[in-house]
Amino acid sequence: MAVAFLCIQALYIVYYTLGIYALNPFVRTKPLTDKEKRFLADNFAVYSKLSPSLKAKCDKRIIWFRSRKKFIFYGKVDKKKELTLLLSASVVLMTLGLKSYKMRRSLLRIVIYPSKYYSRINRRHHLGEYNPRFKTVIFSADTIWEGFRIADDNVNLALHEFAHALSFEMIKQSSWEARKFRVGLKKIKELFLREGYAQKLVDSNYFRDYGMTNLQEFFSVAVENYAETPHLFLADFPELYGIIQKMLGFDFQVLPNEPLGGVAMET
């Protein structure tokens, strides 16, 4: 009995460590309901502005993501279905301009606590974090909701942590768009080294101070701004805006009638 239990436990670990859950052909997928689409429109202004072809692509990816990633809730978390949909849509809209959106190398699990939680790994309390070793994003539910309550304050925990996961994914990939992404990170670093540019970012008070911690944190903070206030971003920092637009392949400000170049409808 003990041997059988250990074997089952070992298979369980392999099942999730290798991401086999995401490949399970027996996982049922459910189409988005009209109610769910209204929910997305209420929380993502950009969703309502998508062309029919882009919206169909977005919906298809959301359906895949919420059914193939493992969502784990600890404690008394309300509105689990809504949070699952909200987080799935956050990833999909952030990566809508990329061919690779499944993040199989970087993201297997999404863990949600009701509020601030204690991380045994870092031994301190967190509102959210990304752990590349375990390919896990961890959130506090109340902070997720707060990030969507004010749509233009450039503070969105979901986008921030998923941007970290995206960076890790692109570092591991050898595809053309992954190389383009890494070139973008290099160009952002070069902007920081340009005389006076880093100080301009600080003096503007447009980006959160936390973004000045390091390059990865700045990218995640910049993604929040890019998604929530693209017009301000483009007006004040056009060069940086252009770099991030190329990295993500999607412009949150200029929405075309058809998919952008390099963004084809999936078959």
PDB file of C-alpha atoms in Angstrom:
ATOM      1  CA  MET A   1       0.000   0.000   0.000  1.00  0.00           C
ATOM      2  CA  ALA A   2       2.780   2.405   0.928  1.00  0.00           C
ATOM      3  CA  VAL A   3       4.602   1.684  -2.332  1.00  0.00           C
ATOM      4  CA  ALA A   4       1.434   2.274  -4.345  1.00  0.00           C
ATOM      5  CA  PHE A   5       0.848   5.588  -2.555  1.00  0.00           C
ATOM      6  CA  LEU A   6       4.411   6.739  -3.255  1.00  0.00           C
ATOM      7  CA  CYS A   7       4.055   5.796  -6.923  1.00  0.00           C
ATOM      8  CA  ILE A   8       0.809   7.737  -7.244  1.00  0.00           C
ATOM      9  CA  GLN A   9       2.371  10.730  -5.506  1.00  0.00           C
ATOM     10  CA  ALA A  10       5.399  10.593  -7.821  1.00  0.00           C
ATOM     11  CA  LEU A  11       3.146  10.448 -10.891  1.00  0.00           C
ATOM     12  CA  TYR A  12       1.165  13.401  -9.552  1.00  0.00           C
ATOM     13  CA  ILE A  13       4.335  15.472  -9.208  1.00  0.00           C
ATOM     14  CA  VAL A  14       5.491  14.557 -12.717  1.00  0.00           C
ATOM     15  CA  TYR A  15       1.987  15.268 -14.062  1.00  0.00           C
ATOM     16  CA  TYR A  16       2.104  18.880 -12.972  1.00  0.00           C
ATOM     17  CA  THR A  17       5.852  19.517 -13.096  1.00  0.00           C
ATOM     18  CA  LEU A  18       6.010  18.647 -16.787  1.00  0.00           C
ATOM     19  CA  GLY A  19       2.780  20.431 -17.549  1.00  0.00           C
ATOM     20  CA  ILE A  20       1.021  17.291 -18.724  1.00  0.00           C
ATOM     21  CA  TYR A  21      -2.201  18.702 -17.283  1.00  0.00           C
ATOM     22  CA  ALA A  22      -2.216  21.268 -20.080  1.00  0.00           C
ATOM     23  CA  LEU A  23      -1.956  18.473 -22.649  1.00  0.00           C
ATOM     24  CA  ASN A  24      -4.770  16.348 -21.222  1.00  0.00           C
ATOM     25  CA  PRO A  25      -7.163  15.678 -24.145  1.00  0.00           C
ATOM     26  CA  PHE A  26      -9.979  14.821 -21.724  1.00  0.00           C
ATOM     27  CA  VAL A  27     -10.145  18.278 -20.147  1.00  0.00           C
ATOM     28  CA  ARG A  28     -13.505  19.774 -21.054  1.00  0.00           C
ATOM     29  CA  THR A  29     -13.606  23.257 -22.519  1.00  0.00           C
ATOM     30  CA  LYS A  30     -16.651  25.480 -22.236  1.00  0.00           C
ATOM     31  CA  PRO A  31     -17.406  28.363 -24.607  1.00  0.00           C
ATOM     32  CA  LEU A  32     -17.788  31.835 -23.185  1.00  0.00           C
ATOM     33  CA  THR A  33     -21.354  32.725 -22.306  1.00  0.00           C
ATOM     34  CA  ASP A  34     -22.904  36.096 -23.109  1.00  0.00           C
ATOM     35  CA  LYS A  35     -22.722  36.906 -19.405  1.00  0.00           C
ATOM     36  CA  GLU A  36     -19.000  36.152 -19.345  1.00  0.00           C
ATOM     37  CA  LYS A  37     -18.412  38.311 -22.404  1.00  0.00           C
ATOM     38  CA  ARG A  38     -20.232  41.210 -20.717  1.00  0.00           C
ATOM     39  CA  PHE A  39     -18.069  40.644 -17.653  1.00  0.00           C
ATOM     40  CA  LEU A  40     -14.943  40.898 -19.783  1.00  0.00           C
ATOM     41  CA  ALA A  41     -16.202  44.058 -21.465  1.00  0.00           C
ATOM     42  CA  ASP A  42     -16.883  45.616 -18.061  1.00  0.00           C
ATOM     43  CA  ASN A  43     -13.356  44.883 -16.820  1.00  0.00           C
ATOM     44  CA  PHE A  44     -11.312  45.308 -20.016  1.00  0.00           C
ATOM     45  CA  ALA A  45     -12.158  48.404 -22.037  1.00  0.00           C
ATOM     46  CA  VAL A  46     -10.037  47.097 -24.899  1.00  0.00           C
ATOM     47  CA  TYR A  47     -12.135  43.908 -25.194  1.00  0.00           C
ATOM     48  CA  SER A  48     -15.191  45.793 -26.478  1.00  0.00           C
ATOM     49  CA  LYS A  49     -13.083  47.594 -29.075  1.00  0.00           C
ATOM     50  CA  LEU A  50     -11.604  44.486 -30.650  1.00  0.00           C
ATOM     51  CA  SER A  51     -12.530  43.725 -34.239  1.00  0.00           C
ATOM     52  CA  PRO A  52     -14.726  40.620 -34.693  1.00  0.00           C
ATOM     53  CA  SER A  53     -11.746  38.555 -35.856  1.00  0.00           C
ATOM     54  CA  LEU A  54      -9.543  39.640 -32.949  1.00  0.00           C
ATOM     55  CA  LYS A  55     -12.368  39.095 -30.461  1.00  0.00           C
ATOM     56  CA  ALA A  56     -12.921  35.566 -31.771  1.00  0.00           C
ATOM     57  CA  LYS A  57      -9.205  34.894 -31.390  1.00  0.00           C
ATOM     58  CA  CYS A  58      -9.240  36.372 -27.887  1.00  0.00           C
ATOM     59  CA  ASP A  59     -12.229  34.261 -26.815  1.00  0.00           C
ATOM     60  CA  LYS A  60     -10.674  31.078 -28.166  1.00  0.00           C
ATOM     61  CA  ARG A  61      -7.476  31.691 -26.228  1.00  0.00           C
ATOM     62  CA  ILE A  62      -9.322  32.523 -22.999  1.00  0.00           C
ATOM     63  CA  ILE A  63     -11.264  29.272 -23.259  1.00  0.00           C
ATOM     64  CA  TRP A  64      -8.026  27.339 -23.695  1.00  0.00           C
ATOM     65  CA  PHE A  65      -6.201  29.100 -20.876  1.00  0.00           C
ATOM     66  CA  ARG A  66      -8.847  28.767 -18.187  1.00  0.00           C
ATOM     67  CA  SER A  67      -9.348  25.060 -18.923  1.00  0.00           C
ATOM     68  CA  ARG A  68      -5.694  24.080 -19.337  1.00  0.00           C
ATOM     69  CA  LYS A  69      -3.986  25.940 -16.503  1.00  0.00           C
ATOM     70  CA  LYS A  70      -4.368  24.751 -12.937  1.00  0.00           C
ATOM     71  CA  PHE A  71      -6.162  27.306 -10.754  1.00  0.00           C
ATOM     72  CA  ILE A  72      -5.763  26.624  -7.033  1.00  0.00           C
ATOM     73  CA  PHE A  73      -7.694  28.535  -4.375  1.00  0.00           C
ATOM     74  CA  TYR A  74      -6.598  28.587  -0.742  1.00  0.00           C
ATOM     75  CA  GLY A  75      -8.838  29.824   2.032  1.00  0.00           C
ATOM     76  CA  LYS A  76     -12.202  31.509   1.579  1.00  0.00           C
ATOM     77  CA  VAL A  77     -11.986  33.060  -1.876  1.00  0.00           C
ATOM     78  CA  ASP A  78     -15.214  34.433  -3.305  1.00  0.00           C
ATOM     79  CA  LYS A  79     -16.141  34.568  -6.997  1.00  0.00           C
ATOM     80  CA  LYS A  80     -13.737  31.845  -8.091  1.00  0.00           C
ATOM     81  CA  LYS A  81     -15.206  31.538 -11.578  1.00  0.00           C
ATOM     82  CA  GLU A  82     -14.982  35.282 -12.118  1.00  0.00           C
ATOM     83  CA  LEU A  83     -11.369  35.369 -10.934  1.00  0.00           C
ATOM     84  CA  THR A  84     -10.451  32.468 -13.195  1.00  0.00           C
ATOM     85  CA  LEU A  85     -11.974  34.288 -16.156  1.00  0.00           C
ATOM     86  CA  LEU A  86     -10.412  37.617 -15.195  1.00  0.00           C
ATOM     87  CA  LEU A  87      -6.925  36.182 -14.839  1.00  0.00           C
ATOM     88  CA  SER A  88      -7.201  34.139 -18.035  1.00  0.00           C
ATOM     89  CA  ALA A  89      -8.257  37.229 -19.958  1.00  0.00           C
ATOM     90  CA  SER A  90      -5.377  39.233 -18.470  1.00  0.00           C
ATOM     91  CA  VAL A  91      -2.822  36.813 -19.909  1.00  0.00           C
ATOM     92  CA  VAL A  92      -4.592  36.501 -23.250  1.00  0.00           C
ATOM     93  CA  LEU A  93      -4.981  40.228 -23.874  1.00  0.00           C
ATOM     94  CA  MET A  94      -1.361  40.854 -22.872  1.00  0.00           C
ATOM     95  CA  THR A  95      -0.201  38.206 -25.375  1.00  0.00           C
ATOM     96  CA  LEU A  96      -2.839  38.712 -28.074  1.00  0.00           C
ATOM     97  CA  GLY A  97      -0.208  39.915 -30.514  1.00  0.00           C
ATOM     98  CA  LEU A  98       2.035  36.897 -29.949  1.00  0.00           C
ATOM     99  CA  LYS A  99       1.826  33.536 -31.627  1.00  0.00           C
ATOM    100  CA  SER A 100       3.022  31.863 -28.432  1.00  0.00           C
ATOM    101  CA  TYR A 101       0.608  32.483 -25.575  1.00  0.00           C
ATOM    102  CA  LYS A 102       0.332  29.154 -23.743  1.00  0.00           C
ATOM    103  CA  MET A 103       3.399  29.700 -21.511  1.00  0.00           C
ATOM    104  CA  ARG A 104       4.098  26.013 -21.129  1.00  0.00           C
ATOM    105  CA  ARG A 105       7.694  26.691 -20.092  1.00  0.00           C
ATOM    106  CA  SER A 106       6.905  29.346 -17.529  1.00  0.00           C
ATOM    107  CA  LEU A 107       3.403  28.939 -16.118  1.00  0.00           C
ATOM    108  CA  LEU A 108       1.593  25.827 -14.925  1.00  0.00           C
ATOM    109  CA  ARG A 109      -0.318  26.977 -11.856  1.00  0.00           C
ATOM    110  CA  ILE A 110      -2.151  30.067 -10.670  1.00  0.00           C
ATOM    111  CA  VAL A 111      -2.604  30.154  -6.904  1.00  0.00           C
ATOM    112  CA  ILE A 112      -5.063  32.585  -5.313  1.00  0.00           C
ATOM    113  CA  TYR A 113      -5.349  33.510  -1.639  1.00  0.00           C
ATOM    114  CA  PRO A 114      -8.144  35.702  -0.236  1.00  0.00           C
ATOM    115  CA  SER A 115      -5.732  38.484   0.764  1.00  0.00           C
ATOM    116  CA  LYS A 116      -2.100  39.108   1.666  1.00  0.00           C
ATOM    117  CA  TYR A 117      -0.399  35.779   2.295  1.00  0.00           C
ATOM    118  CA  TYR A 118       2.817  34.549   3.874  1.00  0.00           C
ATOM    119  CA  SER A 119       5.379  33.094   1.472  1.00  0.00           C
ATOM    120  CA  ARG A 120       7.372  30.252   3.010  1.00  0.00           C
ATOM    121  CA  ILE A 121       9.907  30.614   0.201  1.00  0.00           C
ATOM    122  CA  ASN A 122      10.709  34.292   0.768  1.00  0.00           C
ATOM    123  CA  ARG A 123       9.613  34.267   4.410  1.00  0.00           C
ATOM    124  CA  ARG A 124       7.585  37.434   4.152  1.00  0.00           C
ATOM    125  CA  HIS A 125       4.085  38.555   3.293  1.00  0.00           C
ATOM    126  CA  HIS A 126       3.128  39.186  -0.325  1.00  0.00           C
ATOM    127  CA  LEU A 127       0.266  40.576  -2.371  1.00  0.00           C
ATOM    128  CA  GLY A 128       1.468  38.655  -5.407  1.00  0.00           C
ATOM    129  CA  GLU A 129       4.552  37.015  -6.861  1.00  0.00           C
ATOM    130  CA  TYR A 130       5.872  34.905  -9.694  1.00  0.00           C
ATOM    131  CA  ASN A 131       7.956  31.842  -8.889  1.00  0.00           C
ATOM    132  CA  PRO A 132       9.847  30.645 -11.990  1.00  0.00           C
ATOM    133  CA  ARG A 133      11.189  27.550 -10.230  1.00  0.00           C
ATOM    134  CA  PHE A 134       7.688  26.174  -9.633  1.00  0.00           C
ATOM    135  CA  LYS A 135       6.221  27.888 -12.705  1.00  0.00           C
ATOM    136  CA  THR A 136       3.572  29.423 -10.488  1.00  0.00           C
ATOM    137  CA  VAL A 137       1.948  32.833 -10.170  1.00  0.00           C
ATOM    138  CA  ILE A 138       0.484  33.602  -6.765  1.00  0.00           C
ATOM    139  CA  PHE A 139      -2.099  36.302  -6.091  1.00  0.00           C
ATOM    140  CA  SER A 140      -4.168  37.830  -3.339  1.00  0.00           C
ATOM    141  CA  ALA A 141      -7.763  38.028  -4.573  1.00  0.00           C
ATOM    142  CA  ASP A 142      -8.588  41.386  -3.015  1.00  0.00           C
ATOM    143  CA  THR A 143      -5.582  43.013  -4.720  1.00  0.00           C
ATOM    144  CA  ILE A 144      -6.615  41.550  -8.073  1.00  0.00           C
ATOM    145  CA  TRP A 145     -10.065  43.123  -7.754  1.00  0.00           C
ATOM    146  CA  GLU A 146      -8.557  46.431  -6.646  1.00  0.00           C
ATOM    147  CA  GLY A 147      -6.376  46.469  -9.745  1.00  0.00           C
ATOM    148  CA  PHE A 148      -9.451  46.320 -11.978  1.00  0.00           C
ATOM    149  CA  ARG A 149     -11.622  48.638  -9.888  1.00  0.00           C
ATOM    150  CA  ILE A 150      -9.699  51.681 -11.134  1.00  0.00           C
ATOM    151  CA  ALA A 151      -8.970  51.131 -14.801  1.00  0.00           C
ATOM    152  CA  ASP A 152      -6.473  53.960 -15.347  1.00  0.00           C
ATOM    153  CA  ASP A 153      -4.287  54.114 -12.225  1.00  0.00           C
ATOM    154  CA  ASN A 154      -1.560  51.954 -13.819  1.00  0.00           C
ATOM    155  CA  VAL A 155      -1.654  49.485 -10.947  1.00  0.00           C
ATOM    156  CA  ASN A 156      -2.761  46.001 -11.930  1.00  0.00           C
ATOM    157  CA  LEU A 157      -1.382  43.005 -10.032  1.00  0.00           C
ATOM    158  CA  ALA A 158      -2.587  40.470 -12.599  1.00  0.00           C
ATOM    159  CA  LEU A 159      -0.809  42.136 -15.513  1.00  0.00           C
ATOM    160  CA  HIS A 160       2.303  42.766 -13.440  1.00  0.00           C
ATOM    161  CA  GLU A 161       2.891  39.160 -12.356  1.00  0.00           C
ATOM    162  CA  PHE A 162       1.904  37.663 -15.701  1.00  0.00           C
ATOM    163  CA  ALA A 163       4.393  40.027 -17.369  1.00  0.00           C
ATOM    164  CA  HIS A 164       7.097  38.404 -15.228  1.00  0.00           C
ATOM    165  CA  ALA A 165       5.964  34.973 -16.419  1.00  0.00           C
ATOM    166  CA  LEU A 166       6.007  36.183 -20.029  1.00  0.00           C
ATOM    167  CA  SER A 167       9.594  37.441 -19.662  1.00  0.00           C
ATOM    168  CA  PHE A 168      10.684  34.083 -18.286  1.00  0.00           C
ATOM    169  CA  GLU A 169       8.891  32.311 -21.144  1.00  0.00           C
ATOM    170  CA  MET A 170      10.609  34.416 -23.785  1.00  0.00           C
ATOM    171  CA  ILE A 171      14.034  33.906 -22.233  1.00  0.00           C
ATOM    172  CA  LYS A 172      13.548  30.145 -22.581  1.00  0.00           C
ATOM    173  CA  GLN A 173      12.247  30.154 -26.150  1.00  0.00           C
ATOM    174  CA  SER A 174      14.290  30.231 -29.360  1.00  0.00           C
ATOM    175  CA  SER A 175      11.504  31.460 -31.664  1.00  0.00           C
ATOM    176  CA  TRP A 176      11.715  34.601 -33.753  1.00  0.00           C
ATOM    177  CA  GLU A 177       9.222  36.487 -31.577  1.00  0.00           C
ATOM    178  CA  ALA A 178      11.121  35.423 -28.438  1.00  0.00           C
ATOM    179  CA  ARG A 179      14.339  36.816 -29.900  1.00  0.00           C
ATOM    180  CA  LYS A 180      12.473  40.017 -30.805  1.00  0.00           C
ATOM    181  CA  PHE A 181      11.230  40.203 -27.221  1.00  0.00           C
ATOM    182  CA  ARG A 182      14.751  39.870 -25.841  1.00  0.00           C
ATOM    183  CA  VAL A 183      15.979  42.561 -28.240  1.00  0.00           C
ATOM    184  CA  GLY A 184      13.285  44.800 -26.766  1.00  0.00           C
ATOM    185  CA  LEU A 185      14.552  44.183 -23.230  1.00  0.00           C
ATOM    186  CA  LYS A 186      18.046  45.066 -24.423  1.00  0.00           C
ATOM    187  CA  LYS A 187      16.773  48.306 -25.952  1.00  0.00           C
ATOM    188  CA  ILE A 188      14.974  49.232 -22.724  1.00  0.00           C
ATOM    189  CA  LYS A 189      18.231  48.686 -20.854  1.00  0.00           C
ATOM    190  CA  GLU A 190      20.001  50.955 -23.347  1.00  0.00           C
ATOM    191  CA  LEU A 191      17.401  53.659 -22.697  1.00  0.00           C
ATOM    192  CA  PHE A 192      18.144  53.445 -18.978  1.00  0.00           C
ATOM    193  CA  LEU A 193      21.844  53.924 -19.687  1.00  0.00           C
ATOM    194  CA  ARG A 194      21.196  56.944 -21.895  1.00  0.00           C
ATOM    195  CA  GLU A 195      22.176  60.101 -20.068  1.00  0.00           C
ATOM    196  CA  GLY A 196      19.222  61.655 -18.260  1.00  0.00           C
ATOM    197  CA  TYR A 197      16.615  59.098 -19.382  1.00  0.00           C
ATOM    198  CA  ALA A 198      16.276  57.225 -16.092  1.00  0.00           C
ATOM    199  CA  GLN A 199      15.917  60.523 -14.269  1.00  0.00           C
ATOM    200  CA  LYS A 200      13.246  61.581 -16.756  1.00  0.00           C
ATOM    201  CA  LEU A 201      11.279  58.443 -15.879  1.00  0.00           C
ATOM    202  CA  VAL A 202      11.567  59.200 -12.173  1.00  0.00           C
ATOM    203  CA  ASP A 203      10.677  62.894 -12.522  1.00  0.00           C
ATOM    204  CA  SER A 204       7.587  62.122 -14.588  1.00  0.00           C
ATOM    205  CA  ASN A 205       5.929  60.213 -11.718  1.00  0.00           C
ATOM    206  CA  TYR A 206       4.201  58.227 -14.456  1.00  0.00           C
ATOM    207  CA  PHE A 207       5.797  54.892 -13.611  1.00  0.00           C
ATOM    208  CA  ARG A 208       5.654  53.453 -10.114  1.00  0.00           C
ATOM    209  CA  ASP A 209       8.891  53.761  -8.138  1.00  0.00           C
ATOM    210  CA  TYR A 210       8.982  49.982  -7.781  1.00  0.00           C
ATOM    211  CA  GLY A 211       9.664  49.751 -11.476  1.00  0.00           C
ATOM    212  CA  MET A 212      13.109  51.264 -10.939  1.00  0.00           C
ATOM    213  CA  THR A 213      14.208  48.205  -8.936  1.00  0.00           C
ATOM    214  CA  ASN A 214      15.609  46.358 -11.961  1.00  0.00           C
ATOM    215  CA  LEU A 215      14.939  45.745 -15.656  1.00  0.00           C
ATOM    216  CA  GLN A 216      12.432  42.934 -15.106  1.00  0.00           C
ATOM    217  CA  GLU A 217      10.413  44.949 -12.604  1.00  0.00           C
ATOM    218  CA  PHE A 218      10.402  47.949 -14.901  1.00  0.00           C
ATOM    219  CA  PHE A 219       9.087  45.876 -17.786  1.00  0.00           C
ATOM    220  CA  SER A 220       6.242  44.528 -15.638  1.00  0.00           C
ATOM    221  CA  VAL A 221       5.369  47.994 -14.378  1.00  0.00           C
ATOM    222  CA  ALA A 222       5.536  49.375 -17.926  1.00  0.00           C
ATOM    223  CA  VAL A 223       3.111  46.685 -19.129  1.00  0.00           C
ATOM    224  CA  GLU A 224       0.582  47.916 -16.547  1.00  0.00           C
ATOM    225  CA  ASN A 225       0.906  51.455 -17.938  1.00  0.00           C
ATOM    226  CA  TYR A 226       0.886  50.234 -21.525  1.00  0.00           C
ATOM    227  CA  ALA A 227      -2.431  48.455 -21.029  1.00  0.00           C
ATOM    228  CA  GLU A 228      -4.207  50.974 -18.816  1.00  0.00           C
ATOM    229  CA  THR A 229      -3.143  54.412 -20.127  1.00  0.00           C
ATOM    230  CA  PRO A 230      -1.664  53.865 -23.602  1.00  0.00           C
ATOM    231  CA  HIS A 231      -2.442  57.402 -24.835  1.00  0.00           C
ATOM    232  CA  LEU A 232      -0.458  58.996 -21.999  1.00  0.00           C
ATOM    233  CA  PHE A 233       2.351  56.489 -22.430  1.00  0.00           C
ATOM    234  CA  LEU A 234       2.682  57.201 -26.150  1.00  0.00           C
ATOM    235  CA  ALA A 235       2.525  60.963 -25.658  1.00  0.00           C
ATOM    236  CA  ASP A 236       5.199  61.132 -22.956  1.00  0.00           C
ATOM    237  CA  PHE A 237       7.501  58.231 -23.826  1.00  0.00           C
ATOM    238  CA  PRO A 238       7.003  57.418 -27.530  1.00  0.00           C
ATOM    239  CA  GLU A 239      10.320  55.587 -27.980  1.00  0.00           C
ATOM    240  CA  LEU A 240       9.725  53.307 -25.009  1.00  0.00           C
ATOM    241  CA  TYR A 241       6.129  52.774 -26.087  1.00  0.00           C
ATOM    242  CA  GLY A 242       7.276  51.656 -29.520  1.00  0.00           C
ATOM    243  CA  ILE A 243       9.710  49.150 -28.027  1.00  0.00           C
ATOM    244  CA  ILE A 244       7.041  47.517 -25.878  1.00  0.00           C
ATOM    245  CA  GLN A 245       4.574  47.477 -28.752  1.00  0.00           C
ATOM    246  CA  LYS A 246       7.088  45.508 -30.827  1.00  0.00           C
ATOM    247  CA  MET A 247       7.770  43.164 -27.917  1.00  0.00           C
ATOM    248  CA  LEU A 248       4.063  42.370 -27.435  1.00  0.00           C
ATOM    249  CA  GLY A 249       2.986  42.727 -31.065  1.00  0.00           C
ATOM    250  CA  PHE A 250      -0.215  44.489 -30.038  1.00  0.00           C
ATOM    251  CA  ASP A 251      -1.090  48.152 -29.579  1.00  0.00           C
ATOM    252  CA  PHE A 252      -3.610  48.857 -26.823  1.00  0.00           C
ATOM    253  CA  GLN A 253      -4.166  52.341 -28.247  1.00  0.00           C
ATOM    254  CA  VAL A 254      -4.551  51.757 -31.980  1.00  0.00           C
ATOM    255  CA  LEU A 255      -7.010  48.935 -32.565  1.00  0.00           C
ATOM    256  CA  PRO A 256      -7.153  47.823 -36.209  1.00  0.00           C
ATOM    257  CA  ASN A 257     -10.103  46.402 -38.080  1.00  0.00           C
ATOM    258  CA  GLU A 258      -8.040  43.290 -38.738  1.00  0.00           C
ATOM    259  CA  PRO A 259      -5.234  41.601 -36.775  1.00  0.00           C
ATOM    260  CA  LEU A 260      -1.940  43.466 -36.745  1.00  0.00           C
ATOM    261  CA  GLY A 261       0.885  42.356 -38.986  1.00  0.00           C
ATOM    262  CA  GLY A 262       2.238  39.041 -37.758  1.00  0.00           C
ATOM    263  CA  VAL A 263      -0.965  38.288 -35.849  1.00  0.00           C
ATOM    264  CA  ALA A 264      -2.961  35.834 -37.917  1.00  0.00           C
ATOM    265  CA  MET A 265      -6.175  34.116 -37.053  1.00  0.00           C
ATOM    266  CA  GLU A 266      -5.578  30.654 -35.699  1.00  0.00           C
ATOM    267  CA  THR A 267      -6.896  27.695 -37.625  1.00  0.00           C
TER     268      THR A 267
END
